[in-house]
Every structure is written in structure tokens, then in C-alpha cells.
Tab-separated table of C-alpha atoms in Angstrom:
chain	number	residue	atom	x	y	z
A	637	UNK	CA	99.636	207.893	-38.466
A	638	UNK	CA	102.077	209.932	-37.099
A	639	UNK	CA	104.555	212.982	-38.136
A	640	UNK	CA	107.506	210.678	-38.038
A	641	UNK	CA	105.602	207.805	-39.713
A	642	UNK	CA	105.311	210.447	-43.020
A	643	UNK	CA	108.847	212.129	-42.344
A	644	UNK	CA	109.620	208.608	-43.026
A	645	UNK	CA	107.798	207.927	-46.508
A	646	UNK	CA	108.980	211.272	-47.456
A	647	UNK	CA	112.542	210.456	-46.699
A	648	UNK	CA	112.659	207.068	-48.310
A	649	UNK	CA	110.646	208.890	-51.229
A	650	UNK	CA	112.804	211.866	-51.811
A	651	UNK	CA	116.307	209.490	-51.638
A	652	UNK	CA	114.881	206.240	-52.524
A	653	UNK	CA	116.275	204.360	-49.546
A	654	UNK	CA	114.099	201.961	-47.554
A	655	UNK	CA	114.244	203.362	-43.853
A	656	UNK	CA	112.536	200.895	-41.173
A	657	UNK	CA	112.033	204.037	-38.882
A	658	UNK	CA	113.050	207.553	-37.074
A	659	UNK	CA	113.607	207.899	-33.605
A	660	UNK	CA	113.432	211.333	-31.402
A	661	UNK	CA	114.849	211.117	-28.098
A	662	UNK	CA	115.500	213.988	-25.457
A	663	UNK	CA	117.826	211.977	-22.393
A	664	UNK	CA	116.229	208.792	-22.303
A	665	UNK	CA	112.924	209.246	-23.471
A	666	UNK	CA	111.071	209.262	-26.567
A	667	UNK	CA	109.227	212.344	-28.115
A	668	UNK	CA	108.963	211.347	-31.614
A	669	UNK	CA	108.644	207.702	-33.088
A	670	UNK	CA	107.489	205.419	-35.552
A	671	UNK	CA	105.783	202.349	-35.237
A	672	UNK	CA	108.545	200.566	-35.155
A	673	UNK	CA	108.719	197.494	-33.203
A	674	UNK	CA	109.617	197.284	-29.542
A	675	UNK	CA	112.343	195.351	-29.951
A	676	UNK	CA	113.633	197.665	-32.197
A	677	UNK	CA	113.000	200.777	-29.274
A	678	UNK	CA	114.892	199.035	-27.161
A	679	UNK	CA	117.808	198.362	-29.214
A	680	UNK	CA	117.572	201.759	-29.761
A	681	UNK	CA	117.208	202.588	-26.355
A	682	UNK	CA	120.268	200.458	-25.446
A	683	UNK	CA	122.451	202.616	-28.048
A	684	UNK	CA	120.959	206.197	-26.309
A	685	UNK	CA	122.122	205.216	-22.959
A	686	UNK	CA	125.488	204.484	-24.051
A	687	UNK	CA	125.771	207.878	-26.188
A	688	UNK	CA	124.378	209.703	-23.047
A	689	UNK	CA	127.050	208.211	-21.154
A	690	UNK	CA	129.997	209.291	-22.985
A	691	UNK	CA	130.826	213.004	-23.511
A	692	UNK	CA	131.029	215.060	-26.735
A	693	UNK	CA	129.926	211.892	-29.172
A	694	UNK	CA	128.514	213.531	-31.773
A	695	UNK	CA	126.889	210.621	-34.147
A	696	UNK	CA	127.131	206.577	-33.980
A	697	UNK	CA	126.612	204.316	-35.956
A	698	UNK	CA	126.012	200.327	-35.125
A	699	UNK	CA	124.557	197.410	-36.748
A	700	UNK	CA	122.539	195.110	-34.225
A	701	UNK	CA	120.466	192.146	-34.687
A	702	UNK	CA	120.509	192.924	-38.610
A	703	UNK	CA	119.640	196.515	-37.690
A	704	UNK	CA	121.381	199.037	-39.025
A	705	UNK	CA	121.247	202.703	-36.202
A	706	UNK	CA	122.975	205.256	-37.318
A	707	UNK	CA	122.304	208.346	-33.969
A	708	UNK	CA	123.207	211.653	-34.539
A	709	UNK	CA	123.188	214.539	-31.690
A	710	UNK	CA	121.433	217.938	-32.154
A	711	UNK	CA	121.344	219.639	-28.722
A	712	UNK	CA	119.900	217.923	-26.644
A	713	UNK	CA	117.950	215.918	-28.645
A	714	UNK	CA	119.030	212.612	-30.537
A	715	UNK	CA	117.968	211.550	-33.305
A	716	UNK	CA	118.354	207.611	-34.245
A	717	UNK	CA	117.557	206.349	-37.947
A	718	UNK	CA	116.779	202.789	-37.796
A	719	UNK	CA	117.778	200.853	-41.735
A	720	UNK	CA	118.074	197.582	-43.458
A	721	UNK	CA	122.015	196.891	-42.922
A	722	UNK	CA	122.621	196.802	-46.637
A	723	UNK	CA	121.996	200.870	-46.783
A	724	UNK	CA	125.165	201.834	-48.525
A	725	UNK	CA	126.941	204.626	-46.754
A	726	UNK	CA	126.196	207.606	-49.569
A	727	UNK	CA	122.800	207.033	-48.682
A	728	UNK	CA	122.929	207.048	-45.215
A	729	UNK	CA	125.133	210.669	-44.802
A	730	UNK	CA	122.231	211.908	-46.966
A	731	UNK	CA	119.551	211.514	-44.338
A	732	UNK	CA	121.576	213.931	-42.821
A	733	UNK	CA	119.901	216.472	-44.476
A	734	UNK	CA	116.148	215.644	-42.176
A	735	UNK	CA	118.347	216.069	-38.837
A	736	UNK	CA	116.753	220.294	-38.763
A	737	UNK	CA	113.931	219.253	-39.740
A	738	UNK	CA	112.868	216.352	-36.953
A	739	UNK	CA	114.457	218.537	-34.174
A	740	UNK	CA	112.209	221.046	-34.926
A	741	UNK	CA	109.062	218.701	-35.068
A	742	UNK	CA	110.308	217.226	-31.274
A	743	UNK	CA	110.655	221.105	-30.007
A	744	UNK	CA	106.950	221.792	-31.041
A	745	UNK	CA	105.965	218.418	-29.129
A	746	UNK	CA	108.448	219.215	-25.877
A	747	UNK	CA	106.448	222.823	-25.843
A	748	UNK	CA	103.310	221.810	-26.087
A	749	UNK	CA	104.021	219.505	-23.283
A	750	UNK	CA	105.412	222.334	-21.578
A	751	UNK	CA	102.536	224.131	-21.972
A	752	UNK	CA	99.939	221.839	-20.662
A	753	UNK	CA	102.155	220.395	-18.153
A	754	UNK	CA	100.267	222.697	-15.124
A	755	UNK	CA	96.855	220.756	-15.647
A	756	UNK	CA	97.774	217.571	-15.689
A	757	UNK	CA	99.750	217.839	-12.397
A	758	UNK	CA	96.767	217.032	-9.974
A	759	UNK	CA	98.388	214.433	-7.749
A	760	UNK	CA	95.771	211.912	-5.980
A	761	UNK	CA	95.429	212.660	-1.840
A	762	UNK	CA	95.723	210.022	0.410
A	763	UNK	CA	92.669	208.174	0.845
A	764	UNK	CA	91.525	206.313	3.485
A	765	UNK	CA	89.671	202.764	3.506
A	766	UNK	CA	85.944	204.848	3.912
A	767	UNK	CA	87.177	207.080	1.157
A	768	UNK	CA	87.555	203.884	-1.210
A	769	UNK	CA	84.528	202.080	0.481
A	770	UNK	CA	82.227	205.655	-0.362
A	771	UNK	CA	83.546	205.262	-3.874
A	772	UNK	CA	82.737	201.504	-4.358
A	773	UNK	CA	79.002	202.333	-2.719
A	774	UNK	CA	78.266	205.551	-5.334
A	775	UNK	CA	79.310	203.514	-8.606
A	776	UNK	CA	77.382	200.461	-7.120
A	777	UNK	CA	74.461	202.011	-6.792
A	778	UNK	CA	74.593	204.317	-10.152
A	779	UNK	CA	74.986	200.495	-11.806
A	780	UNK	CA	71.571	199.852	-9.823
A	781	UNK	CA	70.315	202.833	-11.133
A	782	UNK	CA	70.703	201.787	-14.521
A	783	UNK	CA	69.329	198.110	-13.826
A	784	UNK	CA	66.676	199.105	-12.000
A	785	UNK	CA	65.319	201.453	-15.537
A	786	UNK	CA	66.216	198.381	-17.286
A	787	UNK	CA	69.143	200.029	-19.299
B	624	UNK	CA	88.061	218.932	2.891
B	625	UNK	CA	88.030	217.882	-0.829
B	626	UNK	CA	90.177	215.020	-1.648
B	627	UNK	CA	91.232	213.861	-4.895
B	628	UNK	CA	91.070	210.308	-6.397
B	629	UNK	CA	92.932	210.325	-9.889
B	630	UNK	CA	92.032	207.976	-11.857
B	631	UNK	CA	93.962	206.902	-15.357
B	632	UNK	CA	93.048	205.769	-18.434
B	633	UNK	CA	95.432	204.211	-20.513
B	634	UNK	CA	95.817	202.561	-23.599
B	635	UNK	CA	97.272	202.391	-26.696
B	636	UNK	CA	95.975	204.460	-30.378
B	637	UNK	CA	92.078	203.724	-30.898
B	638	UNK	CA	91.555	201.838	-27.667
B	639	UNK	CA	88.302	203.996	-27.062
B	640	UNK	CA	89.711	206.122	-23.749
B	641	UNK	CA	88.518	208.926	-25.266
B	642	UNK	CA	84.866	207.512	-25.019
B	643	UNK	CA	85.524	205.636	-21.973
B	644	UNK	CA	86.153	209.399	-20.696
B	645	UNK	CA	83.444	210.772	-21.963
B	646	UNK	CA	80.516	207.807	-20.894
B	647	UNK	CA	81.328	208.365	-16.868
B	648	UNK	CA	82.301	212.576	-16.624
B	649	UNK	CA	79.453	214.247	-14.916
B	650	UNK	CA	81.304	217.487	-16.710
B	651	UNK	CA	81.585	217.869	-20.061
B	652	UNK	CA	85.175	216.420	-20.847
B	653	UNK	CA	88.061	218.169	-22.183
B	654	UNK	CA	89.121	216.864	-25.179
B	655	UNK	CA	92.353	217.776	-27.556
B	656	UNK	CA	91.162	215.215	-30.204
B	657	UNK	CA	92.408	215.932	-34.146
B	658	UNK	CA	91.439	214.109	-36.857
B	659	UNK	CA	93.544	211.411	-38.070
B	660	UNK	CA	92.691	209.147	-41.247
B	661	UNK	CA	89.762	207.591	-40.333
B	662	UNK	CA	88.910	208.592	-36.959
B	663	UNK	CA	90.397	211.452	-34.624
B	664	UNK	CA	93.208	211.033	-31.782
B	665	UNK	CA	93.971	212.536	-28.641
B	666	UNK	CA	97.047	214.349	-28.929
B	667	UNK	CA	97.199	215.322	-25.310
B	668	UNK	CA	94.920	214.140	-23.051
B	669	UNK	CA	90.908	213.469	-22.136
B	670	UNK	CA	89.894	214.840	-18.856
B	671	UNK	CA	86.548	214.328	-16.913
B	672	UNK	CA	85.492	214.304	-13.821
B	673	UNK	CA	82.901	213.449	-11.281
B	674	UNK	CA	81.815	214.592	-7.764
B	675	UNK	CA	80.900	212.238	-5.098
B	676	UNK	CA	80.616	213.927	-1.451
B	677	UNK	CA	83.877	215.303	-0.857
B	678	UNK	CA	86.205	213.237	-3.125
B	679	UNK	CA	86.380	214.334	-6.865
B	680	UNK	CA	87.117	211.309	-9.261
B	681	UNK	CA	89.429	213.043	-11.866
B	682	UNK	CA	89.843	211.011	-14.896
B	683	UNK	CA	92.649	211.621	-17.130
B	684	UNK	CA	93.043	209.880	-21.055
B	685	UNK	CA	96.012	209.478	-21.916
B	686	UNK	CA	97.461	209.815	-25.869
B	687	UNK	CA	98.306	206.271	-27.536
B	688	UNK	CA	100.187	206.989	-29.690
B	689	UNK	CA	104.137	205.938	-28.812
B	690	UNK	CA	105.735	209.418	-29.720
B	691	UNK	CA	103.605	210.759	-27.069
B	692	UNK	CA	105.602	208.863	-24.120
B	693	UNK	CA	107.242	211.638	-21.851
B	694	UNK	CA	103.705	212.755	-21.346
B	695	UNK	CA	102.196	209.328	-19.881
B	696	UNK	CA	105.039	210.018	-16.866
B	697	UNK	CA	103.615	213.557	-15.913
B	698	UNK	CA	100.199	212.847	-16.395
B	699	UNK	CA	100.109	209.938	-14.362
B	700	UNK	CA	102.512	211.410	-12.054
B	701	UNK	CA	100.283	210.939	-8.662
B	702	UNK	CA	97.483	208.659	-9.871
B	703	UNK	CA	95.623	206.080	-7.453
B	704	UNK	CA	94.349	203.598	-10.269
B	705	UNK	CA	94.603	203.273	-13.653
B	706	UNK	CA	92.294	201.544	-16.969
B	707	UNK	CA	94.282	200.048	-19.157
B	708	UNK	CA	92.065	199.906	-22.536
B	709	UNK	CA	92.977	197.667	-25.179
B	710	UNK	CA	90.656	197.506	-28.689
B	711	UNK	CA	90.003	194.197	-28.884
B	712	UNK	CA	88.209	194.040	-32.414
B	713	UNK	CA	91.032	192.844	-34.169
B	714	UNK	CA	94.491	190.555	-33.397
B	715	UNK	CA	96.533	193.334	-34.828
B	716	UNK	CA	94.844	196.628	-32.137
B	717	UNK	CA	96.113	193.609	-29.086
B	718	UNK	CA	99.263	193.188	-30.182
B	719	UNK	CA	99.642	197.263	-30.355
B	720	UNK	CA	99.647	197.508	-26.780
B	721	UNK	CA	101.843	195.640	-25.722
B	722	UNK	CA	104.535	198.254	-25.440
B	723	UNK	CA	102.648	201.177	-23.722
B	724	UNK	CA	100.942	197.656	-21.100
B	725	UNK	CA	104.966	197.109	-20.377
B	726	UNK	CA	105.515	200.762	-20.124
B	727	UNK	CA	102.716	200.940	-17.389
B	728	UNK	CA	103.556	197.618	-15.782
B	729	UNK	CA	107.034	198.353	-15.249
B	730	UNK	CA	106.999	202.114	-14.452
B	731	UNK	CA	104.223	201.543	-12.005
B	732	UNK	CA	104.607	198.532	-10.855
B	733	UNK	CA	102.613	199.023	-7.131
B	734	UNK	CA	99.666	200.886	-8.486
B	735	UNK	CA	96.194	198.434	-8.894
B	736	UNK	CA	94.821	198.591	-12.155
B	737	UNK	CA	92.748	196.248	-14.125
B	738	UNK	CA	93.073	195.428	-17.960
B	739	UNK	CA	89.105	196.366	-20.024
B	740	UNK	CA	89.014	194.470	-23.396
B	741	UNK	CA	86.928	197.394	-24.963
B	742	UNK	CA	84.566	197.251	-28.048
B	743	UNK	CA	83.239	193.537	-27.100
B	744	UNK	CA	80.476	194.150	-29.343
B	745	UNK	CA	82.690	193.754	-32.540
B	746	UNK	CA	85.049	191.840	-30.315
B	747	UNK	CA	87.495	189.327	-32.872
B	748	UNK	CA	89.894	188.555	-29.380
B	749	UNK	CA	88.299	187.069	-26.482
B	750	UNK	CA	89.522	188.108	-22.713
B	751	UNK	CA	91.523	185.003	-22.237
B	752	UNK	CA	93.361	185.561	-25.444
B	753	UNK	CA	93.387	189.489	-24.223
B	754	UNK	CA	95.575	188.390	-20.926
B	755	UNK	CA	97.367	185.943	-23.015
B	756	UNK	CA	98.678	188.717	-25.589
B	757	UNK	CA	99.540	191.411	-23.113
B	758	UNK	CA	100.621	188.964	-20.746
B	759	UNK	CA	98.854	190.154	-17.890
B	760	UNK	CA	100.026	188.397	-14.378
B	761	UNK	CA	96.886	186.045	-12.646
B	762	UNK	CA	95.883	188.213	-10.032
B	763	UNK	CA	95.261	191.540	-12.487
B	764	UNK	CA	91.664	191.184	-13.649
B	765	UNK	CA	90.686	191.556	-17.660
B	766	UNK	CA	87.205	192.777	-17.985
B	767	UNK	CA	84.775	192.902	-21.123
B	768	UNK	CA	83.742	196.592	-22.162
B	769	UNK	CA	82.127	198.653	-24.604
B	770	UNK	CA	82.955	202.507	-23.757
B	771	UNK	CA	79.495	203.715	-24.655
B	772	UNK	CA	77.719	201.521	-22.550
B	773	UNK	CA	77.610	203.405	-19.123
B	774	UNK	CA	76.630	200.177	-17.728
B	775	UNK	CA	79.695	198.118	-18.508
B	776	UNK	CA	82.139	201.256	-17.933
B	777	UNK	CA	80.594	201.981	-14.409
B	778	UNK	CA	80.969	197.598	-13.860
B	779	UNK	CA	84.764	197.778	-15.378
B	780	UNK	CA	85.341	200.915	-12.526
B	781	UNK	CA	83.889	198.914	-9.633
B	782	UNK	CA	85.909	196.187	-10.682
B	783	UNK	CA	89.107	198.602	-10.197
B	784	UNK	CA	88.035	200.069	-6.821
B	785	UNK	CA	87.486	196.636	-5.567
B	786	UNK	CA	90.976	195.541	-7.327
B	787	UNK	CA	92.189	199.279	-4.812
B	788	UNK	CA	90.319	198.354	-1.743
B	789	UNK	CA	91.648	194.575	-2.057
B	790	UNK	CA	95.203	195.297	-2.726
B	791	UNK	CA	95.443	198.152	0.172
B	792	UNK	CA	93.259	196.355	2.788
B	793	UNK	CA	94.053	192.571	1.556
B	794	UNK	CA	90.172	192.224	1.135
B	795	UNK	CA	87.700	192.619	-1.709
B	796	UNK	CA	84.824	194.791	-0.962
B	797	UNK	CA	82.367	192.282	-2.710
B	798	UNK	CA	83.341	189.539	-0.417
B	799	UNK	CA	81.170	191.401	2.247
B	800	UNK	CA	83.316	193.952	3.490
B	801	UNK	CA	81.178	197.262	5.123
B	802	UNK	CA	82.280	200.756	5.703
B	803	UNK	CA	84.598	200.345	8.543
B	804	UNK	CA	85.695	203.347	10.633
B	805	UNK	CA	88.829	204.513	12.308
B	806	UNK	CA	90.916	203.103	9.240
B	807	UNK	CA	94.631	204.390	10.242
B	808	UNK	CA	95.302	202.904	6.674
B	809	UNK	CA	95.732	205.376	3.675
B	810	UNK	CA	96.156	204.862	0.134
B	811	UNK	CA	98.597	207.119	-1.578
């Protein structure tokens, strides 16, 4: 279960709408999201590349496929609520009101990806045939290892 | 010199990479699990690693969960190989990966990996239905595996180096290739 998944319940709690899902994405990529189907991500991402591409659009809002996606900027994060297209438009300016509140959940995410970014960056060194071969031989005969004390 | 061989493990929410991780590192794994309802998740990555001569095998986990997606990028950034784990105990666990399998498939499309249908002892999909699901292409290999069993996890990462040494040097090491020497060939 994740933040966004209970952002969501809370949301659809607090204003009694039915939201199918929350997405948080900084350029093209996603840092928060629900489990919301893929085809629904990629209707979503289809609608983020077109708001990246045109300058100073603050919020959209487009019905797809019987999806309502109603994207709104903050910085440089955008975030995309995904509804049933029947979601009368009071209800929908009143999710408005989460916008602070999910930007700041994506900012902790982005930092502590920041943060740990340094160890993960060991990058593989080219390897030769032998290299792979001496690897294939070690794990072969750890597996013979284990056969041989019958485990 | 010390080289590296980075090895990935991916795979969606509850696919056992954490395990996997833990079964073959010689060290004693990092792990940023939390608890979520039910069991815990990795919320940044597993990493382990293992020593053989002068090549360290460092094996990263990568987090599931979708909202965790800019990270697969940087930590795979570099890799040789990659696991991709799928928890095939239930229909619904399958169908789960099939985003972060196209994610991988598409991003790195050049990079040998093989497909490990994990927790085959409470398995409820078989492999066939497995490669069927995720839609994994003929040549990629889907192997049976329980993560605590070092056996299967050390069979399910021969099966990768062999899928490595037969896509850079067109031949699989268990069809009798030896050590050869003077290899002008490198992988990276």
C-alpha cells in the first residue's frame, strides 16, 4: 500500500468523490503513483508529454477512453488526478486543495533519492569472456557443493 | 585489478528480491525494508555482494513498488545482467508485473536477463503460464525458484551467466564451452 494509494481514500473520504487514482510526475517520470492500471499510466503519460511541451500551461483537463485527467503544475512537479468522467466540476476544483500536500510527499521521495543516489552508482567494468567463464565455474561448483552434502 | 559484475534484481512488490538478495550475499546485505500491512517492503534498495578472485558480484534489489520508478533508472544505470522476479503464488502477483517487465524490457532492451518464477513451492501459476502473462520473447529463459533455497537461486544465476556468455559470445557455456584465452571480446 502506498502513500498515494491512502492520499487517495482520504481524498475520496473527506469530499466523497470516487477518484480512480493520483499521479506524481517530475518531467517524464513518475515519483508517486497508485496502482492504477498501465493503461491508465500511459494515458497519463501521453497527457505529461504534451503539457511538458507547451510553455506556461498551468492545469489541463481531458477526458480519454472514459477517463477523466484533470493535471495541474506545481513547480516542477505535476500532478495528474485520474476520475470517473461523471465527476461534476465542483468536485473536481476541490481536489485542489491536496495539490501542497502530494508535492510535498514527491519532494521527500526525490530527496531521499538524492540522498542515496552515490551508492547505487557502481557501474559494471567491462568483462571479458574468462571473466564470465570464472563466474559460471564458481556458482557451478558452489551448486556441487550443495549436492554433493545432499542439500 | 578488481572488476565489477553488477548484477540486478528486479521485480515487482512481494516478488521475494529481498530474499533472493539475501540467500547468495557472502556479506550481510543492506536492507531499507519497512513494514507494510502484512509483510515489509524495500523502499530503496537490497544490496549484497560476493567475492570471487578479482571480480566482485554486486547485487542490487530493486523497490517494486511503481511510485518508486526514477530509482530503477539510476540503480541499474551500468548493470551487466539482471533477475527479473515475479511471485508466482497467485494469478493476481503475475499480472502485477507486467508494467515494471515492460519497463525493463523496453528501457534495456540489449542487456541478458532471464525471468525466475519465485515461490514454486506455493506456486498457483506454472512457468509456461509465467512467460505467457509477462509475455516474455522465446529465446529469454523462465526459471522455477524459491529465494530461500540457495540451491535453486545459485541454478536460476547460472542460468543468467550462461544466458551473458551465450548472448556476448553466441555460445552457451553448458554446450561445452572451456575457459578460452586471449578473448579481445568484452562485455560492457
Amino acid at each position: 500500500m502506498s502513500e498515494s494509494n491512502s492520499i487517495v481514500k482520504m481524498i475520496n473520504e473527506e469530499l466523497g468523490i470516487n477518484l480512480l487514482g493520483v499521479l506524481v510526475f517530475n518531467g517524464n517520470e513518475i515519483v508517486l503513483a497508485n496502482d492504477v492500471p498501465v493503461e491508465l499510466m500511459r494515458l497519463a503519460a501521453s497527457l505529461i508529454n504534451f503539457i511538458n511541451r507547451v510553455n506556461g500551461l498551468e492545469y489541463a483537463k481531458v477526458k480519454l477512453n472514459n477517463v477523466l485527467m484533470y493535471a495541474v503544475r506545481s513547480g516542477d512537479l505535476i500532478i495528474v488526478f485520474l476520475a470517473n468522467p461523471t465527476l461534476i466540476e465542483g468536485a473536481l476544483s476541490l481536489v485542489n486543495r491536496y495539490v501542497d500536500k502530494l508535492v510535498k510527499m514527491s519532494w521527500e521521495v526525490l530527496n531521499k533519492a538524492k540522498a542515496i543516489e552515490p551508492a547505487v552508482t557502481v557501474e559494471g567494468d567491462e568483462l571479458t569472456e574468462d571473466d564470465i567463464l570464472i563466474l559460471l565455474d564458481y556458482f557451478k561448483g558452489k551448486l556441487r557443493e550443495l549436492e554433493a552434502k545432499g542439500e | 585489478m578488481v572488476k565489477v559484475f553488477k548484477l540486478v534484481i528486479a521485480g515487482p512488490y512481494g516478488a521475494g528480491k529481498t530474499t533472493f538478495v539475501k540467500t547468495l550475499s557472502e556479506v550481510v546485505p543492506i536492507e531499507t525494508d519497512v513494514p507494510a500491512p502484512g509483510k515489509s517492503t524495500t523502499v530503496a534498495f537490497d544490496y549484497g555482494k560476493i567475492r570471487v578472485n578479482d571480480i566482485v558480484v554486486h547485487l542490487f534489489g530493486i523497490p517494486g513498488q511503481e511510485r518508486f520508478n526514477f530509482l530503477w533508472r539510476i540503480i541499474a544505470r551500468g548493470m551487466h545482467a539482471y533477475i527479473f522476479m515475479v511471485d508466482s503464488s497467485s494469478l493476481e502477483s503475475v499480472k502485477s508485473a507486467i508494467f515494471m517487465y515492460n519497463y525493463f524490457t523496453s528501457t534495456f532492451p540489449t542487456t541478458p536477463h532471464v525471468v525466475a518464477a519465485n515461490k514454486q513451492d506455493i506456486a498457483k501459476v506454472d512457468i509456461n503460464n509465467v512467460r505467457m502473462i509477462l509475455g516474455v520473447k522465446p529465446d529469454i529463459k523462465v526459471v522455477p525458484l524459491i529465494a530461500i533455497n540457495k540451491k535453486m537461486v545459485l541454478e536460476t544465476l547460472v542460468v543468467l551467466l550462461d544466458e551473458v556468455h551465450r548472448l556476448m559470445y553466441g555460445s552457451s557455456f553448458q554446450q561445452g564451452n572451456s575457459h578460452g584465452t586471449g578473448n579481445e571480446k568484452t562485455l560492457m
